Amino acid sequence: MNKEIFLNALKERILILDGGMGTMVQGFKLTEKDYRGEQFVDWAGDLKGNNDLLCITRPDVIKSIHRQYLDAGADIFATNTFNANAISMEDYGMQGQVRNINLAAGKLAREVADGFMVEHPDRTIFVAGSIGPTNKTASMSPDVSDPAYRAVTYMDLYNAYKEQVDALVDGGVDIVLFETTFDTLNVKAGLEAAETVLKEKGKDLPIMLSLTLSAQGGRTFSGQTLLAFLASVQHTNIVSVGLNCSFGAADMKPYLAELAKHAPYYISAYPNAGLPNSFGSYDETPEKMAVHVKPFIDEGLVNILGGCCGTTPAHIAKYPELVKGAKLHVPAQKPDCLWLSGLELLEVKPENNFVNVGERCNVAGSRKFLRLIKEENYEEALTIARKQVEDGAQVIDINMDDGMLDAVKEMTTFLNLIASEPDICRVPVMIDSSKWEVIEKGLMCVQGKSIVNSISLKEGEKVFLQHAARIKQLGAAAVVMAFDEKGQADTFERKIEVCGRAYRLLREKVDFDPNGIIFDPNVLAIATGMEEHNGYGLDFIRAVEWIKKNLPGAKVSGGVSNLSFSFRGNNYVREAMHSVFLYHAINKGMDMGIVNPSSSVLYEDIEPAFRTLLEDVILARRQEAAEELITYAQNLHVKAQEGGDEKLEVWREYPLKERLEYALIKGVGDHLEEDLKEALKEYPRAVDIIDGPLMGGMNKVGELFGAGKMFLPQVVKTARTMKKAVAILQPAIEAEKATSCSAKAGKVVFATVKGDVHDIGKNIVSIVLACNNYEVIDLGVMVPADVIVKKAIEEKPDLVCLSGLITPSLEEMVHVTDEMQKAGLDIPIMVGGATTSKLHTAIKIAPRYDYPVIHV
Ligand code: THG
């Protein structure tokens, strides 16, 4: 299939995508035997639930589902390969089958599509190779107490996706479809893998990308806003972007509208059949769903429309009538400015203000930061980053280049840590290193669109272009230093010679986005006592003007604090110099600068005679001015303040209870020691602190999350802070117990039931229980009933907790309950997880057990 045909179809009409696969498979009531087929009769471990395997063992079932969707009017249908990647397949020990499954899936889909087109020559059918997000996330740690840890890395994902895309393409798919994307870093790895495979194979297949959103708030699960997400994937060659799963059509609309307004791609939407009901099924009827998707069409929001969980051929069959003669969505214009992102978008454009890049997380630029990193005191190192953002840094520069540090390791650790700090990673990062490996590995840790600092021509054109091409592929902007084979450009003439040459090379040889080229024409120290340095300020400012006039789209940045190196120790003079320098450079178009964001000296507030002197020096208006400034500075009696890192934060002044609640809600753990020490004096018992202000904070988090005012990474951070607080209180709690003889609160056996691999919720509940002094025995995920029963008999817990996220887990919980009943157990059962409900627990589970069954 030719990409042109697909693009032409999109220009003509709204294309219909198929509906849910899982629900349809469930309808066949397949057994373990069906899943095993002949090929896997002897496979160790259960295979029921491994739906993708059915492409090999029950192709008839999958073909029949595809065929039903085509009969209903689908133009595009997705292969049954959502989980067919090495990472997800590990749950079944089937990572070795990835290629076979995808090949089989592609081939059977091809057969269905081609057969159908022979029967219906008027229809063009496209096969989309379905690629799910995998069951691991590269942007968050699954271990609440180790936020720098990652269960999966960019390269793991890249390799897994590469294998899957390769097999799907060999199987004959027409489109590569990334769906249910919840973590932008995962999908960035996927997109790079897909583009690499397609290039290797010389195939130009369209790539579609569909996101899922966490309830309310309109953010991805990894915390990005839709616009931040768009910035992150801006470098790729995707044809469409859209939303699937998340919620029903009605709730999806505002987010779809936002995408449609800003995304320079075709727009797809395939919602669930409403929200799951108490029994875990979706019951929006085809008629009702049609009513809800109609506004998508009427308002021109979509180009591709289908269904996700709970939708059936009957739902899809409503669409052909709806899309007839529909108004087509026209993709938005590509942004004509620099888009950067952390969790939020940062648009760098002339109408917006100058962008402050925080300089303090630099081991070469801050003694304190260096010390903290050397001591591995990351928690406090993070406070430096946080404070810069609070002080107004819109990007933060991070540099770990120090002879005594393993810079790759430190950069990776710090970026991973930042990713768990929503109030820091809100802003984009600037990865600052002179070592290429640090930059490349660093880029693999960030989901946002970052800036590389820096590349240059100092090692010649070949290396420069290689690095630029790789940066483009990894989706970052780049600072280009005005260096070349001859060295650092120090005069105006040299600066514009080097920048002009670099610009031409980047545009002509690698087609680098001009908006992502950030020139740094070298801010060098002035008034050093050496006359030849006196023109450096002016030459920089002139270079800014030249670049903005002559190199379209390019931005200009610089390390502003370099300018005043010879006034070290005299912060007032330094800050005054910076503000005068910036005043003039920004006037000529300087877009951003690496600065100390806590600097507080304003151009307007500088005493006029002093300001004139500074201008004389910076603009090189009088030769003697530099000497005069040196003398002036020596005589100036101003308290030399420390960089400003130590300023007291406002919330530290709150009353104790509010401070503790604040720390929890914001997830700030660095004052817990002192605050809890104070609390131990005020509260009669340590547990009262947990029950009082700490739980108060947690409850507020619950409310805010429910209302969509907090997103997942923030909540996880809160849980971590809670855990830390409890750890601090633990000795006091133990001591109180020793005197009061009170034992553990209770013992709990916890499991995600068989067939289900989800455990984020379970892990959070385990922590909360552990924090409340319960002993938690966590059996993990995919736990079969007999293991749970056996453990319950062995351990005699006070409670057995069953957790699950997907619909089939409801049935499995009933099964576990039956087994517990049969075993004659009398331990109460607690049921929880996304699809569980009070109603289902009361009607389907509780009656089968003679002892309490509780839903939470
Ligand atoms: N261009 C680009 N990147 C850069 C620079 C540049 N990165 C590093 C540097 N230059 C910009 N960052 C800093 C950070 C701190 C200081 C100067 C530049 C600084 N620090 C105090 C000092 O050395 O006196 C340290 C004070 C302390 O220890 O707290 O001035 O030009 N692309």
PDB file of C-alpha atoms in Angstrom, residues 68 77 147 252 353 357 384 506 522 596 614 655 665 754 810:
ATOM      1  CA  GLN A  68     -17.264  -8.126  11.235  1.00  0.00           C
ATOM      2  CA  PHE A  77      -8.703  -2.003  11.175  1.00  0.00           C
ATOM      3  CA  PRO A 147      12.386   7.693  42.286  1.00  0.00           C
ATOM      4  CA  MET A 252     -13.265  13.243  25.250  1.00  0.00           C
ATOM      5  CA  ASN A 353       9.353  37.426  26.998  1.00  0.00           C
ATOM      6  CA  VAL A 357      17.460  29.387  31.828  1.00  0.00           C
ATOM      7  CA  ILE A 384      18.261  23.945  44.005  1.00  0.00           C
ATOM      8  CA  LEU A 506      22.505  22.587   9.625  1.00  0.00           C
ATOM      9  CA  ASN A 522      30.110  33.353  23.545  1.00  0.00           C
ATOM     10  CA  ASN A 596      20.904  33.028  38.038  1.00  0.00           C
ATOM     11  CA  LEU A 614      28.312  49.931  33.384  1.00  0.00           C
ATOM     12  CA  PRO A 655       1.899  27.027  61.468  1.00  0.00           C
ATOM     13  CA  ILE A 665       0.465  17.927  49.109  1.00  0.00           C
ATOM     14  CA  LYS A 754      -4.289 -13.825  37.780  1.00  0.00           C
ATOM     15  CA  LEU A 810     -13.693  -9.274  38.257  1.00  0.00           C
TER      16      LEU A 810
END
